[in-house]
Amino acid sequence: MNILLDFLREQKVSETLIRELEHFRNRYPVNDGQRLATPSYLYYGKDIWEQALTALLCGENLLLAGSKATGKNVLAENLATAFGRPRYNISFHINMDATYMIGTDTFQNGQVTFRPGPVYQCATDGGFCILDEINMARNEALAVLHSVLDFRRMIDVPGYQQISLHEATRFIATMNYGYAGTRELNEALASRFVIIQTPEISEENLNNLLVRSFPKLQKKYREQFVALFIDINKKCENGELTMKALDLRGLLDALKLMEAGLAPRTALDMGITNKTFDSCEQEVIRDIIAGRISGKLTAATLFGA
Ligand SMILES: Nc1ncnc2c1ncn2[C@@H]1O[C@H](COP(=O)(O)OP(=O)(O)OP(=O)(O)O)[C@@H](O)[C@H]1O
Ligand SMILES: [Mg+2]
C-alpha cells in the first residue's frame, strides 16, 4: 500500500489529496481478516488520479468510461488499494440479475437462510466494489442498484431489513464504448455516477510504464516502441486505421513475447497486426512497424543480452 503512496508522489499527485487519503485510511482501518489485494500493475496518469481521488473522497461513485486497454481496471484496483479497502469485483453480463448481486434465500440444514451476494457483502464490509463492464447487463437488472448508488445508500432485500451501506463503501464501474458491440448505459444509472473518460496513455507515461515493466529493454528500442504506439494512435485519430489496431495490451503482450525470445516482428504481428482481420489495414500497420523496428532486429539485441 505504501508503494502506491510513493508512486502517487512520484506521479506528482497533489500532496493535499495524498494527505486526505491517509486520513481516510486512518478513519477506516482494515479489520482483521479483511484481505487487501496488492495491485499487479500501476496506473499512470496524474490528472486522472487526481480526479478519481477527489471524487471518491467526496463520497461519489465513479464510472470509468473509455476505449479498450486504457487502464480502467488497473485504475479501479489501484484505487481500492490506495484507499486501503477490500476489493470486490463483479463482471457484468447479459444474464446478471439482482439475486446474484444482492443475494438470495437458500435452503440449508432444514432452514431458509439468506446467502449474501457480492454487492451486499461489499456494502457491509466497507469495500470498494468494481462493477466491471456495467453496460453489459440489462437495464432492468440494474434497477436494484439505484438505491445503493444514490443518496439513500441502502440495500432493500424483500422480506429482510433494509441495510445501510458502510461509510467507506464505494462503487467504481467500468464501461467500454466507442466501438461495435458496446452498449449505452441507461440515463438513470449514469446519473448516479461521476464519470471519467479514460484517455489513451501519454507518450511520457508509456515510456515510464515500459521502464517499470521491462527494465532490461534497451532505451533506444524502448523509444521506438513508444513512438510506434503514438504513430498508430495518430493514424487512428485521422481515420487511416480503425481502433482495433490501437491496443496497449497488445503492445505489452508483444514485448513479453520478445522478452521470452520471439522475433520482434513476429511478436508484433501476434500482439498488434493480427488484431485486425482486414488485410489492407494489416498492410498499413506493418508499414508503420517497418518504419520503427528493423526486420533484422533480434530479441536478444532488444533486451541487451
Ligand atoms: N494509464 C495506464 N497506466 C498503466 N497501465 C496502463 C494504462 N493504460 C493502459 N494500461 C495497461 O493496459 C493494459 C490493460 O489495462 P486494463 O485491463 O485496466 O484496461 P481496460 O481499460 O479495463 O480495458 P478493457 O476495456 O479492454 O477491459 C494493462 O496491461 C495496463 O497495465
Ligand atoms: Mg477492463
mmCIF file of C-alpha atoms and ligand atoms in Angstrom:
data_model
loop_
_atom_site.group_PDB
_atom_site.id
_atom_site.type_symbol
_atom_site.label_atom_id
_atom_site.label_comp_id
_atom_site.label_asym_id
_atom_site.label_seq_id
_atom_site.Cartn_x
_atom_site.Cartn_y
_atom_site.Cartn_z
ATOM 1 C CA MET A 1 0.000 0.000 0.000
ATOM 2 C CA ASN A 2 2.806 2.367 0.810
ATOM 3 C CA ILE A 3 4.394 1.538 -2.514
ATOM 4 C CA LEU A 4 1.278 3.051 -4.025
ATOM 5 C CA LEU A 5 1.576 6.245 -1.976
ATOM 6 C CA ASP A 6 5.197 6.583 -3.057
ATOM 7 C CA PHE A 7 4.071 6.023 -6.617
ATOM 8 C CA LEU A 8 1.437 8.777 -6.306
ATOM 9 C CA ARG A 9 4.127 11.156 -5.063
ATOM 10 C CA GLU A 10 6.348 10.109 -7.964
ATOM 11 C CA GLN A 11 3.452 10.932 -10.283
ATOM 12 C CA LYS A 12 3.259 14.377 -8.640
ATOM 13 C CA VAL A 13 -0.295 13.873 -7.418
ATOM 14 C CA SER A 14 -1.323 16.752 -5.139
ATOM 15 C CA GLU A 15 0.063 16.380 -1.616
ATOM 16 C CA THR A 16 -3.249 17.633 -0.175
ATOM 17 C CA LEU A 17 -5.079 14.719 -1.794
ATOM 18 C CA ILE A 18 -2.485 12.249 -0.560
ATOM 19 C CA ARG A 19 -2.912 13.587 2.972
ATOM 20 C CA GLU A 20 -6.697 13.266 2.733
ATOM 21 C CA LEU A 21 -6.229 9.729 1.507
ATOM 22 C CA GLU A 22 -4.158 8.993 4.593
ATOM 23 C CA HIS A 23 -6.912 10.498 6.783
ATOM 24 C CA PHE A 24 -9.442 8.244 5.104
ATOM 25 C CA ARG A 25 -7.279 5.214 5.807
ATOM 26 C CA ASN A 26 -6.853 6.184 9.439
ATOM 27 C CA ARG A 27 -10.583 6.778 9.816
ATOM 28 C CA TYR A 28 -11.428 3.370 8.331
ATOM 29 C CA PRO A 29 -8.683 0.981 9.411
ATOM 30 C CA VAL A 30 -8.642 -2.510 7.995
ATOM 31 C CA ASN A 31 -10.295 -5.126 10.180
ATOM 32 C CA ASP A 32 -8.711 -8.459 10.954
ATOM 33 C CA GLY A 33 -9.484 -10.874 8.219
ATOM 34 C CA GLN A 34 -10.109 -8.241 5.545
ATOM 35 C CA ARG A 35 -7.918 -9.070 2.612
ATOM 36 C CA LEU A 36 -6.253 -6.214 0.823
ATOM 37 C CA ALA A 37 -5.024 -7.144 -2.602
ATOM 38 C CA THR A 38 -1.831 -5.621 -3.920
ATOM 39 C CA PRO A 39 -2.245 -4.403 -7.485
ATOM 40 C CA SER A 40 -0.199 -6.144 -10.152
ATOM 41 C CA TYR A 41 0.103 -3.014 -12.310
ATOM 42 C CA LEU A 42 0.268 0.670 -11.510
ATOM 43 C CA TYR A 43 -1.886 3.250 -13.266
ATOM 44 C CA TYR A 44 -0.001 6.120 -14.913
ATOM 45 C CA GLY A 45 -1.817 9.437 -15.335
ATOM 46 C CA LYS A 46 -1.637 12.239 -12.759
ATOM 47 C CA ASP A 47 -4.754 14.154 -13.827
ATOM 48 C CA ILE A 48 -6.965 11.076 -13.844
ATOM 49 C CA TRP A 49 -5.605 10.051 -10.428
ATOM 50 C CA GLU A 50 -6.462 13.459 -9.010
ATOM 51 C CA GLN A 51 -9.970 13.436 -10.483
ATOM 52 C CA ALA A 52 -10.663 9.914 -9.222
ATOM 53 C CA LEU A 53 -9.268 10.520 -5.721
ATOM 54 C CA THR A 54 -11.248 13.732 -5.329
ATOM 55 C CA ALA A 55 -14.493 12.089 -6.421
ATOM 56 C CA LEU A 56 -14.103 9.099 -4.110
ATOM 57 C CA LEU A 57 -13.028 11.253 -1.152
ATOM 58 C CA CYS A 58 -16.234 13.249 -1.710
ATOM 59 C CA GLY A 59 -18.200 10.014 -1.406
ATOM 60 C CA GLU A 60 -19.126 9.807 -5.087
ATOM 61 C CA ASN A 61 -19.402 6.668 -7.172
ATOM 62 C CA LEU A 62 -17.113 6.614 -10.147
ATOM 63 C CA LEU A 63 -17.729 5.421 -13.693
ATOM 64 C CA LEU A 64 -14.609 4.906 -15.807
ATOM 65 C CA ALA A 65 -15.578 5.020 -19.461
ATOM 66 C CA GLY A 66 -13.110 4.619 -22.295
ATOM 67 C CA SER A 67 -11.722 2.530 -25.116
ATOM 68 C CA LYS A 68 -10.184 -0.870 -24.589
ATOM 69 C CA ALA A 69 -6.889 -1.136 -22.712
ATOM 70 C CA THR A 70 -6.932 2.397 -21.339
ATOM 71 C CA GLY A 71 -6.274 1.038 -17.847
ATOM 72 C CA LYS A 72 -9.809 1.183 -16.405
ATOM 73 C CA ASN A 73 -9.469 -1.987 -14.352
ATOM 74 C CA VAL A 74 -5.913 -1.213 -13.365
ATOM 75 C CA LEU A 75 -7.043 2.187 -12.068
ATOM 76 C CA ALA A 76 -10.088 0.756 -10.264
ATOM 77 C CA GLU A 77 -7.906 -1.823 -8.487
ATOM 78 C CA ASN A 78 -5.252 0.764 -7.670
ATOM 79 C CA LEU A 79 -7.940 2.980 -6.123
ATOM 80 C CA ALA A 80 -9.185 0.214 -3.816
ATOM 81 C CA THR A 81 -5.616 -0.356 -2.655
ATOM 82 C CA ALA A 82 -4.867 3.365 -2.323
ATOM 83 C CA PHE A 83 -7.908 3.784 -0.042
ATOM 84 C CA GLY A 84 -6.906 0.675 1.861
ATOM 85 C CA ARG A 85 -10.252 -1.055 1.380
ATOM 86 C CA PRO A 86 -11.069 -4.666 0.449
ATOM 87 C CA ARG A 87 -11.966 -5.099 -3.174
ATOM 88 C CA TYR A 88 -14.973 -6.871 -4.658
ATOM 89 C CA ASN A 89 -15.167 -7.496 -8.364
ATOM 90 C CA ILE A 90 -18.365 -8.186 -10.278
ATOM 91 C CA SER A 91 -18.161 -8.867 -14.012
ATOM 92 C CA PHE A 92 -21.424 -7.944 -15.681
ATOM 93 C CA HIS A 93 -23.045 -9.964 -18.423
ATOM 94 C CA ILE A 94 -26.396 -10.195 -20.082
ATOM 95 C CA ASN A 95 -27.794 -12.741 -17.613
ATOM 96 C CA MET A 96 -26.790 -10.831 -14.488
ATOM 97 C CA ASP A 97 -29.691 -10.492 -12.081
ATOM 98 C CA ALA A 98 -30.499 -8.881 -8.751
ATOM 99 C CA THR A 99 -30.315 -12.115 -6.774
ATOM 100 C CA TYR A 100 -26.741 -12.692 -7.879
ATOM 101 C CA MET A 101 -25.667 -9.162 -6.923
ATOM 102 C CA ILE A 102 -27.618 -8.719 -3.693
ATOM 103 C CA GLY A 103 -28.197 -12.257 -2.501
ATOM 104 C CA THR A 104 -30.865 -14.862 -2.294
ATOM 105 C CA ASP A 105 -32.592 -17.312 0.027
ATOM 106 C CA THR A 106 -31.103 -20.757 0.176
ATOM 107 C CA PHE A 107 -32.175 -23.858 1.986
ATOM 108 C CA GLN A 108 -29.509 -25.063 4.386
ATOM 109 C CA ASN A 109 -29.742 -27.626 7.213
ATOM 110 C CA GLY A 110 -33.515 -27.625 7.003
ATOM 111 C CA GLN A 111 -33.761 -23.839 7.209
ATOM 112 C CA VAL A 112 -34.151 -20.957 4.841
ATOM 113 C CA THR A 113 -31.151 -18.656 5.137
ATOM 114 C CA PHE A 114 -30.049 -15.600 3.226
ATOM 115 C CA ARG A 115 -26.889 -16.051 1.197
ATOM 116 C CA PRO A 116 -25.468 -12.580 0.577
ATOM 117 C CA GLY A 117 -24.218 -11.633 -2.879
ATOM 118 C CA PRO A 118 -21.090 -9.566 -3.565
ATOM 119 C CA VAL A 119 -22.843 -6.153 -3.518
ATOM 120 C CA TYR A 120 -24.335 -6.965 -0.106
ATOM 121 C CA GLN A 121 -21.011 -8.220 1.262
ATOM 122 C CA CYS A 122 -19.141 -5.232 -0.067
ATOM 123 C CA ALA A 123 -21.753 -2.844 1.346
ATOM 124 C CA THR A 124 -21.456 -4.238 4.863
ATOM 125 C CA ASP A 125 -17.689 -4.675 4.693
ATOM 126 C CA GLY A 126 -16.920 -1.087 3.629
ATOM 127 C CA GLY A 127 -15.388 -2.447 0.456
ATOM 128 C CA PHE A 128 -14.696 -0.977 -2.943
ATOM 129 C CA CYS A 129 -16.974 -2.681 -5.434
ATOM 130 C CA ILE A 130 -15.804 -2.810 -9.027
ATOM 131 C CA LEU A 131 -18.786 -3.135 -11.344
ATOM 132 C CA ASP A 132 -16.914 -4.311 -14.406
ATOM 133 C CA GLU A 133 -18.389 -3.692 -17.878
ATOM 134 C CA ILE A 134 -21.567 -2.414 -16.250
ATOM 135 C CA ASN A 135 -23.189 -1.654 -19.609
ATOM 136 C CA MET A 136 -23.209 -5.357 -20.480
ATOM 137 C CA ALA A 137 -26.088 -6.060 -18.081
ATOM 138 C CA ARG A 138 -29.748 -5.496 -18.905
ATOM 139 C CA ASN A 139 -31.084 -2.212 -17.556
ATOM 140 C CA GLU A 140 -33.933 -3.930 -15.650
ATOM 141 C CA ALA A 141 -31.397 -5.999 -13.729
ATOM 142 C CA LEU A 142 -29.538 -2.867 -12.722
ATOM 143 C CA ALA A 143 -32.554 -1.070 -11.257
ATOM 144 C CA VAL A 144 -31.869 -2.826 -7.971
ATOM 145 C CA LEU A 145 -28.679 -0.778 -7.683
ATOM 146 C CA HIS A 146 -30.468 2.582 -7.796
ATOM 147 C CA SER A 147 -30.991 2.922 -4.034
ATOM 148 C CA VAL A 148 -27.487 1.611 -3.396
ATOM 149 C CA LEU A 149 -25.900 4.198 -5.633
ATOM 150 C CA ASP A 150 -27.848 7.356 -4.740
ATOM 151 C CA PHE A 151 -28.212 9.413 -1.540
ATOM 152 C CA ARG A 152 -30.166 6.593 0.143
ATOM 153 C CA ARG A 153 -27.063 4.362 0.246
ATOM 154 C CA MET A 154 -29.085 1.339 1.265
ATOM 155 C CA ILE A 155 -29.965 -2.141 0.138
ATOM 156 C CA ASP A 156 -33.520 -3.291 0.234
ATOM 157 C CA VAL A 157 -33.858 -7.061 0.296
ATOM 158 C CA PRO A 158 -37.517 -8.053 0.081
ATOM 159 C CA GLY A 159 -38.507 -9.927 3.252
ATOM 160 C CA TYR A 160 -35.488 -8.695 5.208
ATOM 161 C CA GLN A 161 -34.444 -5.496 6.951
ATOM 162 C CA GLN A 162 -33.089 -2.698 4.862
ATOM 163 C CA ILE A 163 -29.388 -2.284 5.381
ATOM 164 C CA SER A 164 -27.345 0.881 5.093
ATOM 165 C CA LEU A 165 -24.008 0.947 3.364
ATOM 166 C CA HIS A 166 -20.861 1.107 5.467
ATOM 167 C CA GLU A 167 -19.487 4.666 5.210
ATOM 168 C CA ALA A 168 -16.314 3.588 3.463
ATOM 169 C CA THR A 169 -18.149 1.661 0.718
ATOM 170 C CA ARG A 170 -17.633 2.991 -2.808
ATOM 171 C CA PHE A 171 -18.651 1.787 -6.249
ATOM 172 C CA ILE A 172 -16.406 2.037 -9.287
ATOM 173 C CA ALA A 173 -17.948 0.970 -12.584
ATOM 174 C CA THR A 174 -16.138 0.472 -15.855
ATOM 175 C CA MET A 175 -17.504 0.506 -19.360
ATOM 176 C CA ASN A 176 -16.168 0.331 -22.860
ATOM 177 C CA TYR A 177 -17.518 2.481 -25.567
ATOM 178 C CA GLY A 178 -16.728 3.726 -28.977
ATOM 179 C CA TYR A 179 -16.620 0.543 -30.990
ATOM 180 C CA ALA A 180 -19.003 -2.008 -32.405
ATOM 181 C CA GLY A 181 -20.793 -4.151 -29.857
ATOM 182 C CA THR A 182 -20.682 -1.685 -26.979
ATOM 183 C CA ARG A 183 -23.970 -0.735 -25.366
ATOM 184 C CA GLU A 184 -25.218 2.509 -23.919
ATOM 185 C CA LEU A 185 -25.768 2.886 -20.207
ATOM 186 C CA ASN A 186 -29.228 3.988 -19.229
ATOM 187 C CA GLU A 187 -29.611 7.566 -18.041
ATOM 188 C CA ALA A 188 -30.916 6.805 -14.554
ATOM 189 C CA LEU A 189 -27.850 4.745 -13.830
ATOM 190 C CA ALA A 190 -25.334 7.099 -15.466
ATOM 191 C CA SER A 191 -26.806 9.917 -13.376
ATOM 192 C CA ARG A 192 -25.719 8.136 -10.188
ATOM 193 C CA PHE A 193 -22.028 8.261 -11.061
ATOM 194 C CA VAL A 194 -19.482 10.927 -11.739
ATOM 195 C CA ILE A 195 -17.844 9.936 -14.981
ATOM 196 C CA ILE A 196 -14.219 9.988 -16.030
ATOM 197 C CA GLN A 197 -13.349 9.315 -19.653
ATOM 198 C CA THR A 198 -10.069 7.412 -19.556
ATOM 199 C CA PRO A 199 -7.678 8.679 -22.228
ATOM 200 C CA GLU A 200 -5.006 6.734 -24.093
ATOM 201 C CA ILE A 201 -1.786 6.735 -22.121
ATOM 202 C CA SER A 202 0.501 9.713 -22.845
ATOM 203 C CA GLU A 203 3.899 9.341 -24.500
ATOM 204 C CA GLU A 204 5.763 10.162 -21.290
ATOM 205 C CA ASN A 205 3.675 7.789 -19.198
ATOM 206 C CA LEU A 206 4.030 4.974 -21.707
ATOM 207 C CA ASN A 207 7.781 5.414 -21.541
ATOM 208 C CA ASN A 208 7.668 5.230 -17.724
ATOM 209 C CA LEU A 209 5.374 2.194 -17.840
ATOM 210 C CA LEU A 210 7.806 0.378 -20.150
ATOM 211 C CA VAL A 211 10.777 1.261 -17.933
ATOM 212 C CA ARG A 212 8.978 -0.340 -14.997
ATOM 213 C CA SER A 213 7.570 -3.342 -16.856
ATOM 214 C CA PHE A 214 10.631 -4.155 -18.975
ATOM 215 C CA PRO A 215 13.690 -2.895 -17.109
ATOM 216 C CA LYS A 216 16.058 -4.765 -19.421
ATOM 217 C CA LEU A 217 14.676 -3.293 -22.646
ATOM 218 C CA GLN A 218 17.350 -1.016 -24.141
ATOM 219 C CA LYS A 219 16.485 2.677 -24.058
ATOM 220 C CA LYS A 220 16.805 3.319 -27.795
ATOM 221 C CA TYR A 221 14.453 0.439 -28.635
ATOM 222 C CA ARG A 222 12.043 1.381 -25.855
ATOM 223 C CA GLU A 223 11.751 4.781 -27.501
ATOM 224 C CA GLN A 224 10.921 3.134 -30.809
ATOM 225 C CA PHE A 225 8.099 1.106 -29.246
ATOM 226 C CA VAL A 226 6.692 4.226 -27.621
ATOM 227 C CA ALA A 227 6.906 6.039 -30.960
ATOM 228 C CA LEU A 228 5.236 3.080 -32.675
ATOM 229 C CA PHE A 229 2.261 3.274 -30.323
ATOM 230 C CA ILE A 230 1.997 7.033 -30.888
ATOM 231 C CA ASP A 231 2.207 6.538 -34.685
ATOM 232 C CA ILE A 232 -0.642 4.029 -34.595
ATOM 233 C CA ASN A 233 -2.640 6.336 -32.333
ATOM 234 C CA LYS A 234 -2.265 9.203 -34.836
ATOM 235 C CA LYS A 235 -3.386 7.035 -37.754
ATOM 236 C CA CYS A 236 -6.459 6.030 -35.749
ATOM 237 C CA GLU A 237 -7.244 9.641 -34.947
ATOM 238 C CA ASN A 238 -7.119 10.710 -38.566
ATOM 239 C CA GLY A 239 -9.168 7.746 -39.707
ATOM 240 C CA GLU A 240 -6.499 5.785 -41.607
ATOM 241 C CA LEU A 241 -6.824 2.904 -39.155
ATOM 242 C CA THR A 242 -9.701 1.600 -37.071
ATOM 243 C CA MET A 243 -9.378 1.470 -33.298
ATOM 244 C CA LYS A 244 -8.752 -2.289 -33.492
ATOM 245 C CA ALA A 245 -5.107 -1.589 -34.159
ATOM 246 C CA LEU A 246 -4.633 0.583 -31.103
ATOM 247 C CA ASP A 247 -4.129 -1.806 -28.236
ATOM 248 C CA LEU A 248 -1.688 -1.089 -25.439
ATOM 249 C CA ARG A 249 -2.442 -4.525 -24.015
ATOM 250 C CA GLY A 250 -1.296 -5.962 -27.367
ATOM 251 C CA LEU A 251 1.944 -3.973 -27.344
ATOM 252 C CA LEU A 252 2.729 -5.125 -23.791
ATOM 253 C CA ASP A 253 1.918 -8.722 -24.737
ATOM 254 C CA ALA A 254 4.192 -8.473 -27.780
ATOM 255 C CA LEU A 255 7.031 -7.171 -25.608
ATOM 256 C CA LYS A 256 6.506 -10.081 -23.221
ATOM 257 C CA LEU A 257 6.855 -12.499 -26.143
ATOM 258 C CA MET A 258 10.035 -10.728 -27.276
ATOM 259 C CA GLU A 259 11.414 -10.943 -23.764
ATOM 260 C CA ALA A 260 10.777 -14.680 -23.984
ATOM 261 C CA GLY A 261 12.838 -14.764 -27.188
ATOM 262 C CA LEU A 262 10.372 -14.412 -30.064
ATOM 263 C CA ALA A 263 11.454 -12.329 -33.076
ATOM 264 C CA PRO A 264 10.201 -8.728 -32.672
ATOM 265 C CA ARG A 265 8.277 -8.564 -35.968
ATOM 266 C CA THR A 266 6.551 -11.893 -35.272
ATOM 267 C CA ALA A 267 5.634 -10.817 -31.758
ATOM 268 C CA LEU A 268 4.230 -7.506 -33.060
ATOM 269 C CA ASP A 269 2.124 -9.394 -35.616
ATOM 270 C CA MET A 270 0.694 -11.527 -32.816
ATOM 271 C CA GLY A 271 0.120 -8.662 -30.392
ATOM 272 C CA ILE A 272 -0.976 -5.898 -32.745
ATOM 273 C CA THR A 273 -1.240 -6.505 -36.518
ATOM 274 C CA ASN A 274 -3.367 -9.627 -36.365
ATOM 275 C CA LYS A 275 -5.946 -7.925 -34.139
ATOM 276 C CA THR A 276 -7.482 -6.601 -37.303
ATOM 277 C CA PHE A 277 -8.677 -9.101 -39.879
ATOM 278 C CA ASP A 278 -8.672 -6.634 -42.751
ATOM 279 C CA SER A 279 -5.649 -7.286 -44.983
ATOM 280 C CA CYS A 280 -5.375 -3.643 -46.164
ATOM 281 C CA GLU A 281 -5.321 -2.453 -42.596
ATOM 282 C CA GLN A 282 -2.725 -5.085 -41.741
ATOM 283 C CA GLU A 283 -0.525 -3.698 -44.530
ATOM 284 C CA VAL A 284 -0.757 -0.178 -43.114
ATOM 285 C CA ILE A 285 0.169 -1.435 -39.638
ATOM 286 C CA ARG A 286 3.110 -3.485 -40.974
ATOM 287 C CA ASP A 287 4.382 -0.379 -42.789
ATOM 288 C CA ILE A 288 4.289 1.631 -39.584
ATOM 289 C CA ILE A 289 6.105 -1.153 -37.741
ATOM 290 C CA ALA A 290 8.713 -1.453 -40.516
ATOM 291 C CA GLY A 291 9.455 2.264 -40.099
ATOM 292 C CA ARG A 292 10.361 1.702 -36.460
ATOM 293 C CA ILE A 293 11.573 -1.849 -35.953
ATOM 294 C CA SER A 294 14.032 -3.421 -38.368
ATOM 295 C CA GLY A 295 13.279 -6.939 -39.593
ATOM 296 C CA LYS A 296 16.844 -7.907 -38.683
ATOM 297 C CA LEU A 297 16.469 -6.996 -35.041
ATOM 298 C CA THR A 298 16.570 -9.932 -32.635
ATOM 299 C CA ALA A 299 15.008 -10.263 -29.221
ATOM 300 C CA ALA A 300 18.471 -10.695 -27.707
ATOM 301 C CA THR A 301 19.580 -7.284 -29.025
ATOM 302 C CA LEU A 302 16.455 -5.596 -27.682
ATOM 303 C CA PHE A 303 16.997 -6.853 -24.187
ATOM 304 C CA GLY A 304 20.716 -6.289 -24.243
ATOM 305 C CA ALA A 305 21.663 -9.924 -23.757
HETATM 306 N N1 LIG B 1 -2.576 4.701 -17.974
HETATM 307 C C1 LIG B 1 -2.128 3.454 -17.816
HETATM 308 N N2 LIG B 1 -1.245 3.167 -16.846
HETATM 309 C C2 LIG B 1 -0.778 1.913 -16.676
HETATM 310 N N3 LIG B 1 -1.115 0.876 -17.441
HETATM 311 C C3 LIG B 1 -1.969 1.102 -18.431
HETATM 312 C C4 LIG B 1 -2.546 2.384 -18.665
HETATM 313 N N4 LIG B 1 -3.391 2.294 -19.707
HETATM 314 C C5 LIG B 1 -3.356 1.010 -20.097
HETATM 315 N N5 LIG B 1 -2.517 0.293 -19.343
HETATM 316 C C6 LIG B 1 -2.159 -1.133 -19.500
HETATM 317 O O1 LIG B 1 -3.065 -1.678 -20.432
HETATM 318 C C7 LIG B 1 -3.452 -2.991 -20.055
HETATM 319 C C8 LIG B 1 -4.946 -3.075 -19.965
HETATM 320 O O2 LIG B 1 -5.427 -2.440 -18.785
HETATM 321 P P1 LIG B 1 -6.928 -2.667 -18.268
HETATM 322 O O3 LIG B 1 -7.275 -4.103 -18.326
HETATM 323 O O4 LIG B 1 -7.059 -1.949 -16.989
HETATM 324 O O5 LIG B 1 -7.716 -1.881 -19.403
HETATM 325 P P2 LIG B 1 -9.299 -1.647 -19.566
HETATM 326 O O6 LIG B 1 -9.433 -0.188 -19.860
HETATM 327 O O7 LIG B 1 -10.031 -2.213 -18.416
HETATM 328 O O8 LIG B 1 -9.542 -2.452 -20.901
HETATM 329 P P3 LIG B 1 -10.905 -3.163 -21.430
HETATM 330 O O9 LIG B 1 -11.844 -2.055 -21.777
HETATM 331 O O10 LIG B 1 -10.438 -3.898 -22.640
HETATM 332 O O11 LIG B 1 -11.414 -4.035 -20.320
HETATM 333 C C9 LIG B 1 -2.756 -3.301 -18.743
HETATM 334 O O12 LIG B 1 -1.616 -4.068 -19.009
HETATM 335 C C10 LIG B 1 -2.351 -1.943 -18.230
HETATM 336 O O13 LIG B 1 -1.178 -2.000 -17.479
HETATM 337 MG MG MG B 2 -11.488 -3.750 -18.367
#
